[in-house]
Amino acid sequence: MTDTSGEKRGMQAFETVLSKQDTRVAEFEVHARSPLQMLQHFLHANPTAVPAIVLVLGVAVFSAIVGPRFYSAFNLSLILQQVTIICIIGVAQTLIVLTAGIDLSVGAVMVLCSVIMGKLAVALGLPVPVAFAAGLATGAACGAFNGLLVVRLKLPPFIVTLGTWSIFFSLNLWYSGAQTIRAQDVAKAAPFLQWLGTPVDLLGARLTYGTFFMLGLVAIVWYVLNRTALGRHIYAVGDDPDAARLAGIRTDKVLFSVYVAAGVICALGAWALIGRIGSISPQAGQTANLDSITAVVIGGASLFGGRGSIIGTLIGALIVGVSRSGLALSGVDVLWQEFAVGSLIIVAVTLDQWIRKVSA
């Protein structure tokens, strides 16, 4: 038997159904944020804010504890010299991390390039420009090798670079014969390779050309990342590769280019390394891999990709330098200096996880 109660009241069947639906309308009111939420959003929008605050606090604390010895022009310039290599390799590491990868081979690439430059120029007597170009080409080749494995074979960057770290380090020991080229021999045959170690006195501070080279490199890469289409593509690939691909970005080409660029920067780091220590040693830069990751993470870059900056990496390297210098001048044992740096890494990653919840 058909129910005609709705029709008797002058209503159609579909009107009877619609009358039972929720009549509430959508609300678009913006609710007030708590102070903690406001801080979280501010830090998400300004990834370099935290490392900058930490750096200022570190300088203030160690200045109060150690006294004039810490904030003297000599000590501050010494910190800049000590972080030069870390920052240059950290720039290469930052490019990889922005694409949601990680490169454990940057230190091995740097040392291999330095050995090739030295062997060709000093041991074989080739013209310095040829040796230098060969070092840059080696860095590019190492980066291209990493890039091909990641892009073509779709292997995880961590596993790829863990393997190539061993490969490049073994090639380094084989080609060098595990022998160091003395600083005197380098100065005689190829003084250009030591040029970045040339000291410069500035307002009571003793800097080197390597420090200015580091700052120039940071400025160039900052411009590329913030003012060019390639920089925007790098961030897009790291944030969401599928969305970047749908937007027309050639993600594989961008990834490959990043790895090649990182290899070339590592070769430039090899030049700075020779200038820093004078000699060419196959055992140099043993901690460069972890130091570069430390600078990048403490500098506010996200290991999940798409977030971070070169300025943050520079600040992160300075934080490491300030911490080690301040603790050393305070009489703290080297063991506890490394303990402090490790604690900073854990705090930085934890803070990054909390900040990322804003976009979740």
Short mmCIF file of C-alpha atoms in Angstrom, two decimals:
data_model
loop_
_atom_site.label_atom_id
_atom_site.label_comp_id
_atom_site.label_asym_id
_atom_site.label_seq_id
_atom_site.Cartn_x
_atom_site.Cartn_y
_atom_site.Cartn_z
CA MET A 1 0.00 0.00 0.00
CA THR A 2 1.44 3.38 -1.07
CA ASP A 3 2.07 6.06 1.52
CA THR A 4 0.35 9.20 0.29
CA SER A 5 0.61 11.25 3.50
CA GLY A 6 3.26 13.54 1.95
CA GLU A 7 1.21 14.07 -1.20
CA LYS A 8 -1.88 14.86 0.87
CA ARG A 9 -0.01 17.72 2.47
CA GLY A 10 0.81 19.07 -1.03
CA MET A 11 4.47 17.87 -0.99
CA GLN A 12 6.29 15.78 -3.55
CA ALA A 13 8.27 12.71 -2.49
CA PHE A 14 11.71 14.36 -3.04
CA GLU A 15 10.57 17.33 -0.94
CA THR A 16 9.77 14.98 1.91
CA VAL A 17 13.31 13.59 1.81
CA LEU A 18 14.98 17.00 1.59
CA SER A 19 13.01 18.31 4.55
CA LYS A 20 14.81 15.79 6.77
CA GLN A 21 18.33 16.96 5.82
CA ASP A 22 20.71 19.06 7.91
CA THR A 23 20.01 22.75 7.25
CA ARG A 24 23.22 24.08 8.84
CA VAL A 25 25.51 26.13 6.60
CA ALA A 26 29.30 26.02 6.44
CA GLU A 27 31.18 28.39 8.69
CA PHE A 28 34.43 30.07 7.68
CA GLU A 29 35.23 31.88 10.89
CA VAL A 30 38.93 32.06 11.80
CA HIS A 31 39.39 30.94 15.37
CA ALA A 32 41.94 32.71 17.52
CA ARG A 33 45.24 30.86 17.85
CA SER A 34 46.92 30.18 21.13
CA PRO A 35 50.37 31.71 21.72
CA LEU A 36 51.93 28.28 21.17
CA GLN A 37 50.15 27.87 17.82
CA MET A 38 51.23 31.36 16.77
CA LEU A 39 54.83 30.46 17.60
CA GLN A 40 54.50 27.22 15.64
CA HIS A 41 53.19 29.04 12.55
CA PHE A 42 55.90 31.70 12.83
CA LEU A 43 58.65 29.09 12.96
CA HIS A 44 57.09 27.25 10.02
CA ALA A 45 57.12 30.42 7.94
CA ASN A 46 60.64 31.39 9.07
CA PRO A 47 62.81 28.25 9.21
CA THR A 48 65.99 30.20 9.98
CA ALA A 49 64.52 31.93 13.05
CA VAL A 50 65.36 29.15 15.51
CA PRO A 51 69.00 28.64 14.46
CA ALA A 52 69.52 32.41 14.44
CA ILE A 53 68.19 32.68 18.00
CA VAL A 54 70.32 29.71 19.09
CA LEU A 55 73.44 31.28 17.56
CA VAL A 56 72.86 34.62 19.34
CA LEU A 57 72.19 32.87 22.65
CA GLY A 58 75.27 30.68 22.20
CA VAL A 59 77.53 33.68 21.61
CA ALA A 60 76.02 35.49 24.60
CA VAL A 61 76.34 32.52 26.97
CA PHE A 62 79.92 31.65 26.04
CA SER A 63 80.91 35.32 26.14
CA ALA A 64 79.62 35.47 29.72
CA ILE A 65 81.30 32.21 30.73
CA VAL A 66 84.65 32.50 28.97
CA GLY A 67 85.00 36.27 28.84
CA PRO A 68 87.04 38.38 26.41
CA ARG A 69 88.93 35.37 25.10
CA PHE A 70 85.79 34.13 23.37
CA TYR A 71 84.50 37.29 21.71
CA SER A 72 87.93 38.55 20.72
CA ALA A 73 88.42 39.26 17.01
CA PHE A 74 91.04 36.51 16.82
CA ASN A 75 88.79 33.79 18.22
CA LEU A 76 85.74 34.80 16.18
CA SER A 77 87.82 34.83 12.99
CA LEU A 78 89.23 31.43 13.95
CA ILE A 79 85.68 30.09 14.23
CA LEU A 80 84.92 31.36 10.73
CA GLN A 81 88.01 29.61 9.38
CA GLN A 82 87.09 26.37 11.13
CA VAL A 83 83.55 26.27 9.73
CA THR A 84 84.55 27.12 6.14
CA ILE A 85 84.84 23.51 5.00
CA ILE A 86 81.74 22.43 6.95
CA CYS A 87 79.67 25.21 5.40
CA ILE A 88 80.83 24.60 1.81
CA ILE A 89 80.07 20.88 2.05
CA GLY A 90 76.88 21.78 3.91
CA VAL A 91 75.75 23.83 0.89
CA ALA A 92 76.07 20.70 -1.26
CA GLN A 93 74.24 18.68 1.38
CA THR A 94 71.45 21.27 1.58
CA LEU A 95 70.65 20.92 -2.11
CA ILE A 96 70.24 17.16 -1.65
CA VAL A 97 68.21 17.47 1.55
CA LEU A 98 65.82 19.96 -0.08
CA THR A 99 64.87 17.19 -2.53
CA ALA A 100 64.10 14.86 0.40
CA GLY A 101 67.40 12.99 -0.02
CA ILE A 102 70.64 12.73 1.88
CA ASP A 103 74.23 12.36 0.67
CA LEU A 104 76.66 10.39 2.83
CA SER A 105 79.41 10.60 0.22
CA VAL A 106 80.09 14.36 0.17
CA GLY A 107 83.19 14.08 2.33
CA ALA A 108 84.64 11.23 0.28
CA VAL A 109 84.00 13.15 -2.95
CA MET A 110 85.74 16.20 -1.55
CA VAL A 111 88.86 14.30 -0.51
CA LEU A 112 88.99 12.34 -3.78
CA CYS A 113 88.88 15.61 -5.77
CA SER A 114 91.65 17.10 -3.63
CA VAL A 115 93.84 14.04 -4.21
CA ILE A 116 93.28 14.18 -7.98
CA MET A 117 94.12 17.89 -8.08
CA GLY A 118 97.29 17.30 -6.08
CA LYS A 119 98.49 14.18 -7.88
CA LEU A 120 98.04 15.69 -11.33
CA ALA A 121 99.60 19.05 -10.48
CA VAL A 122 102.37 17.98 -8.10
CA ALA A 123 103.23 14.35 -8.81
CA LEU A 124 102.63 14.33 -12.58
CA GLY A 125 103.55 17.96 -13.21
CA LEU A 126 100.48 18.83 -15.31
CA PRO A 127 99.49 22.50 -15.62
CA VAL A 128 97.54 23.66 -12.57
CA PRO A 129 94.46 24.75 -14.60
CA VAL A 130 94.27 21.23 -16.07
CA ALA A 131 94.57 19.61 -12.64
CA PHE A 132 92.00 21.97 -11.17
CA ALA A 133 89.56 21.32 -14.03
CA ALA A 134 90.08 17.57 -13.59
CA GLY A 135 89.15 17.90 -9.93
CA LEU A 136 85.96 19.76 -10.79
CA ALA A 137 85.13 17.17 -13.46
CA THR A 138 85.68 14.39 -10.92
CA GLY A 139 83.24 16.02 -8.53
CA ALA A 140 80.67 16.38 -11.30
CA ALA A 141 81.19 12.73 -12.32
CA CYS A 142 80.72 11.50 -8.75
CA GLY A 143 77.54 13.55 -8.41
CA ALA A 144 76.28 12.28 -11.78
CA PHE A 145 76.92 8.69 -10.67
CA ASN A 146 74.88 9.22 -7.50
CA GLY A 147 72.17 10.97 -9.51
CA LEU A 148 71.86 8.20 -12.07
CA LEU A 149 71.46 5.55 -9.37
CA VAL A 150 68.77 7.61 -7.62
CA VAL A 151 66.91 8.80 -10.74
CA ARG A 152 67.18 5.85 -13.10
CA LEU A 153 67.21 2.90 -10.71
CA LYS A 154 64.91 4.61 -8.18
CA LEU A 155 67.16 3.58 -5.29
CA PRO A 156 66.93 5.36 -1.92
CA PRO A 157 69.51 8.19 -1.71
CA PHE A 158 70.63 7.00 1.73
CA ILE A 159 71.53 3.52 0.45
CA VAL A 160 73.07 4.85 -2.78
CA THR A 161 75.37 7.35 -1.10
CA LEU A 162 76.26 4.92 1.67
CA GLY A 163 77.58 2.59 -1.03
CA THR A 164 79.28 5.30 -3.09
CA TRP A 165 80.94 6.65 0.06
CA SER A 166 82.85 3.37 0.33
CA ILE A 167 83.55 3.34 -3.42
CA PHE A 168 84.92 6.90 -3.55
CA PHE A 169 86.94 6.44 -0.36
CA SER A 170 88.49 3.26 -1.76
CA LEU A 171 89.36 5.01 -5.03
CA ASN A 172 90.90 7.81 -3.01
CA LEU A 173 93.19 5.45 -1.10
CA TRP A 174 94.08 3.52 -4.26
CA TYR A 175 94.96 6.56 -6.37
CA SER A 176 96.85 8.34 -3.59
CA GLY A 177 98.65 5.22 -2.42
CA ALA A 178 97.56 6.32 1.07
CA GLN A 179 100.35 8.92 0.93
CA THR A 180 100.16 12.60 1.82
CA ILE A 181 101.53 15.29 -0.49
CA ARG A 182 103.49 17.71 1.67
CA ALA A 183 102.55 21.37 1.91
CA GLN A 184 106.03 22.38 0.75
CA ASP A 185 105.65 20.37 -2.44
CA VAL A 186 102.22 21.84 -3.13
CA ALA A 187 103.50 25.38 -2.55
CA LYS A 188 106.37 24.79 -4.96
CA ALA A 189 104.49 23.08 -7.81
CA ALA A 190 100.91 24.37 -7.48
CA PRO A 191 100.57 27.39 -5.16
CA PHE A 192 97.15 28.13 -6.68
CA LEU A 193 95.73 25.11 -4.89
CA GLN A 194 96.67 26.73 -1.57
CA TRP A 195 95.39 30.18 -2.55
CA LEU A 196 92.18 30.01 -0.49
CA GLY A 197 94.33 29.59 2.62
CA THR A 198 95.98 32.99 2.10
CA PRO A 199 95.49 35.03 5.31
CA VAL A 200 93.88 38.47 5.31
CA ASP A 201 94.00 40.88 8.26
CA LEU A 202 90.73 42.76 8.69
CA LEU A 203 89.97 44.98 11.71
CA GLY A 204 92.09 42.87 14.00
CA ALA A 205 90.66 39.62 12.69
CA ARG A 206 92.73 37.17 10.70
CA LEU A 207 90.60 35.68 7.94
CA THR A 208 91.46 33.76 4.78
CA TYR A 209 90.32 33.97 1.19
CA GLY A 210 88.50 30.71 1.88
CA THR A 211 86.13 32.50 4.25
CA PHE A 212 85.18 35.05 1.59
CA PHE A 213 84.85 32.25 -0.96
CA MET A 214 82.44 30.45 1.39
CA LEU A 215 80.30 33.57 1.79
CA GLY A 216 80.29 34.15 -1.97
CA LEU A 217 79.19 30.57 -2.61
CA VAL A 218 76.40 30.89 -0.06
CA ALA A 219 75.21 34.10 -1.76
CA ILE A 220 75.19 32.51 -5.23
CA VAL A 221 73.29 29.39 -4.17
CA TRP A 222 70.85 31.53 -2.15
CA TYR A 223 70.11 33.52 -5.30
CA VAL A 224 69.57 30.36 -7.35
CA LEU A 225 67.19 28.88 -4.79
CA ASN A 226 65.18 32.04 -4.17
CA ARG A 227 65.26 33.95 -7.44
CA THR A 228 65.28 31.38 -10.23
CA ALA A 229 62.86 28.80 -11.64
CA LEU A 230 65.35 26.02 -10.88
CA GLY A 231 65.28 26.94 -7.20
CA ARG A 232 61.49 26.83 -7.09
CA HIS A 233 61.56 23.47 -8.86
CA ILE A 234 64.00 22.06 -6.30
CA TYR A 235 61.68 23.03 -3.45
CA ALA A 236 58.66 21.66 -5.33
CA VAL A 237 60.32 18.31 -6.02
CA GLY A 238 61.31 17.95 -2.37
CA ASP A 239 57.89 18.94 -1.06
CA ASP A 240 55.76 16.72 -3.32
CA PRO A 241 57.38 15.07 -6.37
CA ASP A 242 54.07 13.77 -7.73
CA ALA A 243 52.45 17.20 -7.61
CA ALA A 244 55.58 18.72 -9.16
CA ARG A 245 55.43 16.20 -12.01
CA LEU A 246 51.76 16.97 -12.64
CA ALA A 247 52.64 20.68 -12.70
CA GLY A 248 54.97 20.04 -15.63
CA ILE A 249 58.28 19.98 -13.75
CA ARG A 250 60.78 17.46 -15.09
CA THR A 251 61.51 15.99 -11.70
CA ASP A 252 64.15 13.50 -12.88
CA LYS A 253 66.11 16.24 -14.61
CA VAL A 254 65.93 18.46 -11.53
CA LEU A 255 67.12 15.64 -9.25
CA PHE A 256 70.00 14.74 -11.55
CA SER A 257 71.05 18.38 -11.82
CA VAL A 258 71.05 18.74 -8.03
CA TYR A 259 73.38 15.75 -7.56
CA VAL A 260 75.78 17.01 -10.24
CA ALA A 261 75.80 20.50 -8.70
CA ALA A 262 76.46 19.00 -5.26
CA GLY A 263 79.43 17.09 -6.70
CA VAL A 264 80.91 20.26 -8.20
CA ILE A 265 80.49 22.09 -4.88
CA CYS A 266 82.30 19.24 -3.12
CA ALA A 267 85.17 19.72 -5.60
CA LEU A 268 85.25 23.42 -4.68
CA GLY A 269 85.31 22.27 -1.06
CA ALA A 270 88.40 20.22 -1.96
CA TRP A 271 90.11 23.41 -3.13
CA ALA A 272 89.22 25.11 0.15
CA LEU A 273 90.41 22.04 2.09
CA ILE A 274 93.85 22.20 0.46
CA GLY A 275 94.05 25.89 1.32
CA ARG A 276 92.99 25.18 4.89
CA ILE A 277 95.51 22.44 5.74
CA GLY A 278 98.17 23.21 3.12
CA SER A 279 98.92 19.59 2.36
CA ILE A 280 96.87 17.01 0.46
CA SER A 281 95.98 14.04 2.62
CA PRO A 282 93.76 11.07 1.70
CA GLN A 283 92.77 10.87 5.37
CA ALA A 284 91.51 14.47 5.60
CA GLY A 285 87.85 15.35 6.04
CA GLN A 286 86.91 12.15 7.81
CA THR A 287 84.01 13.82 9.65
CA ALA A 288 82.85 16.02 6.76
CA ASN A 289 79.85 13.79 5.97
CA LEU A 290 78.34 13.99 9.45
CA ASP A 291 79.42 17.60 9.98
CA SER A 292 77.59 18.68 6.83
CA ILE A 293 74.40 16.91 7.91
CA THR A 294 74.75 18.47 11.35
CA ALA A 295 74.99 21.99 9.89
CA VAL A 296 71.99 21.41 7.61
CA VAL A 297 69.74 19.94 10.30
CA ILE A 298 70.66 22.46 13.00
CA GLY A 299 70.19 25.17 10.36
CA GLY A 300 66.49 24.37 10.12
CA ALA A 301 66.28 22.25 6.97
CA SER A 302 63.79 19.38 7.03
CA LEU A 303 65.05 15.89 6.27
CA PHE A 304 61.65 15.27 4.64
CA GLY A 305 62.46 17.80 1.90
CA GLY A 306 60.97 21.02 0.61
CA ARG A 307 61.94 23.17 3.59
CA GLY A 308 65.21 24.86 4.50
CA SER A 309 67.64 27.51 3.32
CA ILE A 310 71.30 28.10 2.58
CA ILE A 311 71.42 30.90 5.14
CA GLY A 312 70.19 28.40 7.72
CA THR A 313 73.03 26.05 6.80
CA LEU A 314 75.56 28.86 7.28
CA ILE A 315 74.06 29.63 10.69
CA GLY A 316 74.04 25.92 11.55
CA ALA A 317 77.74 25.63 10.73
CA LEU A 318 78.43 28.70 12.88
CA ILE A 319 76.46 27.16 15.76
CA VAL A 320 78.67 24.07 15.60
CA GLY A 321 81.81 26.24 15.48
CA VAL A 322 80.67 28.49 18.33
CA SER A 323 79.69 25.49 20.48
CA ARG A 324 82.98 23.67 20.01
CA SER A 325 85.06 26.81 20.50
CA GLY A 326 83.15 27.90 23.60
CA LEU A 327 83.26 24.46 25.19
CA ALA A 328 86.97 24.08 24.41
CA LEU A 329 87.81 27.47 25.94
CA SER A 330 85.68 26.50 28.95
CA GLY A 331 87.88 23.46 29.49
CA VAL A 332 85.26 20.89 28.51
CA ASP A 333 86.63 17.56 27.28
CA VAL A 334 86.34 16.78 23.54
CA LEU A 335 84.09 13.84 24.40
CA TRP A 336 81.47 16.14 25.93
CA GLN A 337 81.83 18.60 23.06
CA GLU A 338 80.65 15.88 20.68
CA PHE A 339 77.93 14.97 23.19
CA ALA A 340 76.65 18.55 23.05
CA VAL A 341 76.64 18.63 19.23
CA GLY A 342 74.77 15.32 19.11
CA SER A 343 72.18 16.67 21.53
CA LEU A 344 71.70 19.71 19.30
CA ILE A 345 70.94 17.43 16.35
CA ILE A 346 68.26 15.53 18.26
CA VAL A 347 66.66 18.76 19.50
CA ALA A 348 66.70 20.21 15.96
CA VAL A 349 65.00 17.14 14.43
CA THR A 350 62.41 17.04 17.23
CA LEU A 351 61.63 20.72 16.71
CA ASP A 352 61.32 20.15 12.94
CA GLN A 353 58.77 17.37 13.52
CA TRP A 354 56.72 19.68 15.73
CA ILE A 355 56.86 22.55 13.24
CA ARG A 356 55.82 20.28 10.34
CA LYS A 357 52.49 19.56 12.08
CA VAL A 358 51.36 23.01 10.96
CA SER A 359 51.08 21.80 7.37
CA ALA A 360 49.78 18.34 8.30
#
